XYZ file of N, CA and C in Angstrom:
441
model
N 0.832 -1.176 0.000
C 0.000 0.000 0.000
C 0.884 1.249 0.000
N 0.619 2.149 -0.922
C 1.353 3.420 -0.997
C 0.748 4.391 0.012
N 1.601 5.149 0.678
C 1.120 6.073 1.697
C 2.078 7.244 1.804
N 1.524 8.434 2.016
C 2.327 9.616 2.332
C 2.108 9.938 3.794
N 3.164 10.369 4.462
C 3.065 10.692 5.887
C 3.823 11.978 6.174
N 3.378 12.658 7.218
C 4.052 13.857 7.708
C 4.437 13.601 9.155
N 5.675 13.921 9.498
C 6.175 13.691 10.845
C 6.775 14.990 11.359
N 6.792 15.131 12.689
C 7.266 16.370 13.301
C 8.279 16.057 14.396
N 9.439 16.662 14.294
C 10.430 16.575 15.362
C 10.150 17.750 16.293
N 9.706 17.441 17.501
C 9.389 18.469 18.498
C 10.592 18.603 19.417
N 11.122 19.819 19.502
C 12.316 20.090 20.305
C 11.951 21.089 21.390
N 12.349 20.810 22.632
C 12.070 21.754 23.717
C 13.224 22.732 23.905
N 13.058 23.630 24.871
C 14.062 24.682 25.100
C 15.400 24.129 25.564
N 15.435 22.889 26.034
C 16.679 22.253 26.467
C 17.337 21.450 25.345
N 16.733 21.473 24.161
C 17.294 20.741 23.026
C 16.936 19.276 22.994
N 15.920 18.879 23.754
C 15.485 17.490 23.769
C 14.370 17.283 22.747
N 14.295 16.075 22.205
C 13.270 15.723 21.225
C 12.222 14.829 21.872
N 10.961 15.084 21.537
C 9.858 14.275 22.037
C 9.690 13.043 21.153
N 9.722 11.877 21.773
C 9.537 10.624 21.038
C 8.485 9.759 21.718
N 7.811 8.954 20.915
C 6.872 7.959 21.407
C 7.504 6.583 21.259
N 7.178 5.696 22.198
C 7.568 4.289 22.068
C 6.317 3.515 21.729
N 6.422 2.674 20.711
C 5.272 1.883 20.323
C 5.690 0.625 19.595
N 4.697 -0.149 19.252
C 4.945 -1.392 18.538
C 3.706 -1.798 17.763
N 3.862 -2.816 16.963
C 2.774 -3.330 16.141
C 1.938 -4.287 16.987
N 0.678 -3.928 17.287
C -0.134 -4.810 18.124
C -0.378 -6.178 17.477
N -0.252 -6.271 16.158
C -0.431 -7.554 15.464
C 0.814 -8.425 15.556
N 1.951 -7.821 15.930
C 3.210 -8.575 16.011
C 4.004 -8.165 17.255
N 3.494 -8.436 18.434
C 4.190 -8.009 19.657
C 5.588 -8.606 19.798
N 5.811 -9.744 19.145
C 7.134 -10.380 19.222
C 8.216 -9.547 18.539
N 7.832 -8.583 17.720
C 8.791 -7.718 17.028
C 9.338 -6.622 17.935
N 8.798 -6.486 19.139
C 9.296 -5.504 20.082
C 8.762 -4.102 19.811
N 9.474 -3.117 20.337
C 9.034 -1.732 20.221
C 10.135 -0.873 19.628
N 9.762 0.335 19.266
C 10.705 1.304 18.722
C 10.228 2.695 19.109
N 11.103 3.670 18.965
C 10.809 5.070 19.284
C 10.653 5.851 17.985
N 9.728 6.810 17.977
C 9.444 7.560 16.754
C 8.877 8.937 17.084
N 8.909 9.804 16.107
C 8.400 11.161 16.245
C 6.888 11.176 16.044
N 6.205 12.204 16.541
C 4.782 12.341 16.245
C 4.561 12.479 14.744
N 3.420 12.000 14.285
C 3.085 12.136 12.874
C 2.244 10.983 12.388
N 1.840 11.081 11.126
C 1.022 10.030 10.555
C 0.639 10.345 9.127
N -0.333 9.626 8.643
C -0.733 9.693 7.252
C -1.317 11.025 6.830
N -1.008 11.396 5.585
C -1.589 12.578 4.961
C -2.945 12.152 4.399
N -3.994 12.847 4.801
C -5.337 12.514 4.349
C -5.621 13.117 2.979
N -6.616 12.583 2.284
C -7.011 13.070 0.963
C -7.343 14.563 1.048
N -6.762 15.350 0.126
C -7.008 16.778 0.077
C -6.177 17.597 1.040
N -5.287 16.964 1.756
C -4.478 17.619 2.777
C -3.040 17.742 2.277
N -2.381 18.845 2.587
C -0.961 18.979 2.277
C -0.149 18.347 3.401
N 1.125 18.133 3.156
C 1.992 17.544 4.181
C 2.054 18.432 5.417
N 2.140 19.745 5.228
C 2.235 20.638 6.389
C 0.924 20.661 7.174
N -0.201 20.564 6.474
C -1.493 20.484 7.165
C -1.579 19.187 7.969
N -1.110 18.099 7.389
C -1.105 16.814 8.089
C -0.191 16.875 9.308
N 0.962 17.513 9.166
C 1.893 17.639 10.292
C 1.227 18.377 11.452
N 0.572 19.492 11.148
C -0.111 20.266 12.198
C -1.228 19.451 12.848
N -2.031 18.768 12.026
C -3.140 17.966 12.552
C -2.631 16.818 13.413
N -1.664 16.066 12.890
C -1.129 14.924 13.637
C -0.500 15.366 14.960
N 0.211 16.475 14.934
C 0.837 16.986 16.155
C -0.231 17.317 17.192
N -1.300 17.970 16.760
C -2.402 18.324 17.669
C -3.069 17.054 18.213
N -3.357 16.093 17.328
C -4.042 14.875 17.746
C -3.194 14.014 18.678
N -1.902 13.921 18.387
C -1.043 12.998 19.147
C -0.424 13.606 20.392
N -0.290 14.934 20.434
C 0.374 15.558 21.582
C -0.459 16.619 22.280
N -1.451 17.168 21.589
C -2.218 18.292 22.125
C -1.605 19.637 21.793
N -0.428 19.637 21.165
C 0.276 20.878 20.837
C -0.282 21.473 19.543
N -0.697 22.736 19.612
C -1.195 23.465 18.435
C -0.069 24.343 17.907
N 0.274 24.184 16.641
C 1.267 25.055 16.010
C 0.732 25.526 14.669
N 1.029 26.758 14.341
C 0.581 27.305 13.057
C 1.563 27.022 11.940
N 2.860 27.131 12.271
C 3.868 27.073 11.218
C 5.020 26.144 11.583
N 4.837 24.842 11.405
C 6.003 23.967 11.572
C 7.065 24.372 10.549
N 8.310 24.236 10.903
C 9.396 24.590 9.987
C 9.752 23.397 9.121
N 10.118 23.715 7.888
C 10.519 22.653 6.984
C 9.672 22.645 5.738
N 9.754 21.546 5.019
C 10.318 20.262 5.417
C 11.851 20.289 5.484
N 12.362 19.480 6.414
C 13.812 19.403 6.590
C 14.386 18.056 6.152
N 13.503 17.092 5.892
C 13.995 15.762 5.534
C 12.857 14.988 4.879
N 13.224 14.155 3.926
C 12.276 13.237 3.287
C 12.882 11.847 3.308
N 12.028 10.869 3.499
C 12.519 9.495 3.565
C 11.493 8.573 2.951
N 11.968 7.618 2.167
C 11.116 6.559 1.646
C 11.407 5.308 2.462
N 10.353 4.645 2.879
C 10.537 3.459 3.699
C 9.496 2.412 3.335
N 9.824 1.194 3.620
C 8.909 0.065 3.395
C 8.859 -0.706 4.703
N 7.648 -0.981 5.173
C 7.514 -1.694 6.437
C 6.198 -2.451 6.482
N 6.155 -3.391 7.405
C 4.944 -4.170 7.633
C 4.322 -3.687 8.933
N 3.013 -3.492 8.903
C 2.315 -3.062 10.109
C 0.877 -3.543 10.040
N 0.416 -4.152 11.118
C -0.962 -4.632 11.234
C -1.352 -5.532 10.056
N -0.407 -6.346 9.603
C -0.683 -7.303 8.557
C -0.631 -6.756 7.140
N -0.267 -5.484 6.977
C -0.153 -4.880 5.648
C 1.282 -4.410 5.420
N 1.679 -4.399 4.138
C 2.979 -3.851 3.772
C 2.762 -2.450 3.224
N 3.521 -1.501 3.760
C 3.396 -0.100 3.366
C 4.660 0.359 2.664
N 4.494 1.121 1.601
C 5.577 1.861 0.965
C 5.232 3.310 1.244
N 6.048 3.950 2.074
C 5.677 5.255 2.610
C 6.719 6.313 2.295
N 6.236 7.460 1.858
C 7.075 8.645 1.710
C 6.790 9.528 2.903
N 7.807 9.779 3.722
C 7.662 10.603 4.915
C 8.322 11.955 4.684
N 7.636 13.006 5.102
C 8.159 14.361 5.058
C 8.254 14.831 6.506
N 9.441 15.321 6.893
C 9.690 15.727 8.272
C 9.737 17.245 8.402
N 9.054 17.729 9.440
C 9.058 19.132 9.834
C 9.597 19.194 11.255
N 9.799 20.409 11.773
C 10.144 20.520 13.187
C 9.503 21.749 13.803
N 9.347 21.690 15.118
C 8.874 22.822 15.900
C 9.702 22.892 17.166
N 9.874 24.103 17.669
C 10.517 24.318 18.957
C 9.415 24.797 19.891
N 9.268 24.123 21.026
C 8.185 24.433 21.959
C 8.671 24.234 23.387
N 8.029 24.906 24.336
C 8.358 24.627 25.737
C 8.031 23.173 26.073
N 8.707 22.619 27.060
C 8.414 21.270 27.514
C 6.951 21.197 27.934
N 6.277 20.117 27.569
C 4.869 19.940 27.934
C 4.591 18.461 28.143
N 3.493 18.174 28.809
C 3.017 16.809 28.978
C 2.141 16.467 27.776
N 2.318 15.299 27.224
C 1.523 14.861 26.079
C 0.068 14.687 26.502
N -0.826 15.249 25.711
C -2.267 15.121 25.911
C -2.759 14.016 24.979
N -3.227 12.924 25.536
C -3.620 11.758 24.744
C -5.108 11.732 24.393
N -5.841 12.778 24.730
C -7.294 12.772 24.483
C -7.639 12.683 22.998
N -6.740 13.105 22.101
C -7.010 13.058 20.673
C -6.590 11.768 19.998
N -6.104 10.801 20.767
C -5.621 9.555 20.190
C -6.773 8.699 19.666
N -6.523 8.075 18.526
C -7.472 7.122 17.956
C -7.336 5.786 18.687
N -8.243 4.878 18.394
C -8.177 3.528 18.971
C -6.854 2.868 18.582
N -6.445 3.023 17.320
C -5.184 2.431 16.870
C -3.994 3.052 17.596
N -3.983 4.368 17.740
C -2.870 5.012 18.453
C -2.789 4.523 19.898
N -3.921 4.322 20.521
C -3.918 3.810 21.901
C -3.353 2.387 21.960
N -3.563 1.605 20.907
C -3.036 0.238 20.860
C -1.548 0.212 20.542
N -1.073 1.213 19.792
C 0.312 1.241 19.319
C 1.244 1.954 20.296
N 0.846 3.129 20.750
C 1.742 4.018 21.503
C 1.667 3.715 23.000
N 2.824 3.400 23.559
C 2.870 2.950 24.942
C 3.370 4.000 25.915
N 4.224 4.887 25.428
C 4.742 5.944 26.300
C 5.373 7.027 25.447
N 5.650 8.149 26.082
C 6.390 9.229 25.428
C 7.395 9.769 26.431
N 8.449 10.363 25.887
C 9.428 11.022 26.757
C 10.307 11.937 25.922
N 10.954 12.858 26.610
C 11.889 13.781 25.977
C 13.277 13.163 26.016
N 13.946 13.144 24.861
C 15.272 12.550 24.718
C 16.304 13.626 24.410
N 17.431 13.586 25.104
C 18.542 14.483 24.765
C 19.272 13.937 23.544
N 20.046 14.786 22.914
C 20.865 14.362 21.778
C 21.782 13.214 22.188
N 22.420 13.345 23.339
C 23.333 12.275 23.801
C 22.612 10.955 24.008
N 21.397 11.018 24.547
C 20.633 9.783 24.741
C 20.290 9.129 23.407
N 19.912 9.941 22.428
C 19.597 9.405 21.105
C 20.836 8.774 20.483
N 21.971 9.454 20.613
C 23.213 8.926 20.041
C 23.668 7.647 20.724
N 23.391 7.493 22.020
C 23.923 6.370 22.795
C 22.982 5.167 22.895
N 21.717 5.335 22.555
C 20.771 4.247 22.798
C 20.994 3.049 21.886
N 20.695 1.881 22.439
C 20.685 0.642 21.667
C 19.275 0.350 21.147
N 18.307 1.161 21.575
C 16.935 0.958 21.131
C 16.771 1.474 19.707
N 15.775 0.980 19.007
C 15.502 1.418 17.645
C 14.792 2.756 17.684
N 15.309 3.716 16.922
C 14.737 5.063 16.837
C 14.568 5.403 15.362
N 13.387 5.935 15.025
C 13.123 6.365 13.652
C 12.834 7.855 13.609
N 13.370 8.549 12.599
C 14.228 8.030 11.546
C 15.602 7.695 12.117
N 16.320 6.827 11.444
C 17.604 6.385 11.987
C 18.668 7.475 11.998
N 18.431 8.577 11.315
C 19.367 9.704 11.350
C 18.829 10.839 12.211
N 17.988 10.523 13.183
C 17.391 11.550 14.033
C 18.442 12.400 14.741
N 19.530 11.794 15.199
C 20.567 12.573 15.896
C 21.127 13.655 14.975
N 21.409 13.326 13.732
C 21.941 14.319 12.782
C 20.913 15.414 12.513
N 19.648 15.040 12.379
C 18.599 16.038 12.166
C 18.456 16.950 13.380
N 18.566 16.381 14.575
C 18.469 17.182 15.792
C 19.626 18.173 15.889
N 20.821 17.737 15.530
C 21.975 18.650 15.517
C 21.703 19.814 14.570
N 21.185 19.509 13.386
C 20.866 20.542 12.401
C 19.829 21.527 12.952
N 18.802 21.008 13.608
C 17.773 21.861 14.190
C 18.357 22.747 15.278
N 19.165 22.171 16.159
C 19.742 22.931 17.266
C 20.674 24.026 16.766
N 21.329 23.799 15.649
C 22.225 24.812 15.091
C 21.459 25.955 14.427
N 20.218 25.725 14.017
C 19.480 26.745 13.278
C 18.373 27.417 14.072
N 18.049 26.895 15.250
C 16.891 27.474 15.968
C 17.162 28.811 16.576
């Protein structure tokens, strides 16, 4: 299945990135991974509109102007029994530290997303856990240099 997605790297005033930990409920044996807020671009929606909507739905954070896009990635993965070929467009925002508001989560997001936390650059660089995109540390450095 072809899919377009918009993702947002949220950075706080301390230079930490907000990540979610989740996994495929159809394949719990595959473990979990960390990822940025974001999701599918809906019909009639631009990538930046999707980024703003997904950020609001997944975190409660309202932003008018995410910066970017700063990165694009093509990926292929299996999720919930389907194979996806996805083009991801990444934006970023700088915001004060906040607690994630989960009231906008869908049933699927509640099944997938298990926790969220703020990660420092050093933690991202040092972790043995899977983090997407795999070049998140380099993107975070770029964001921190330009903010």
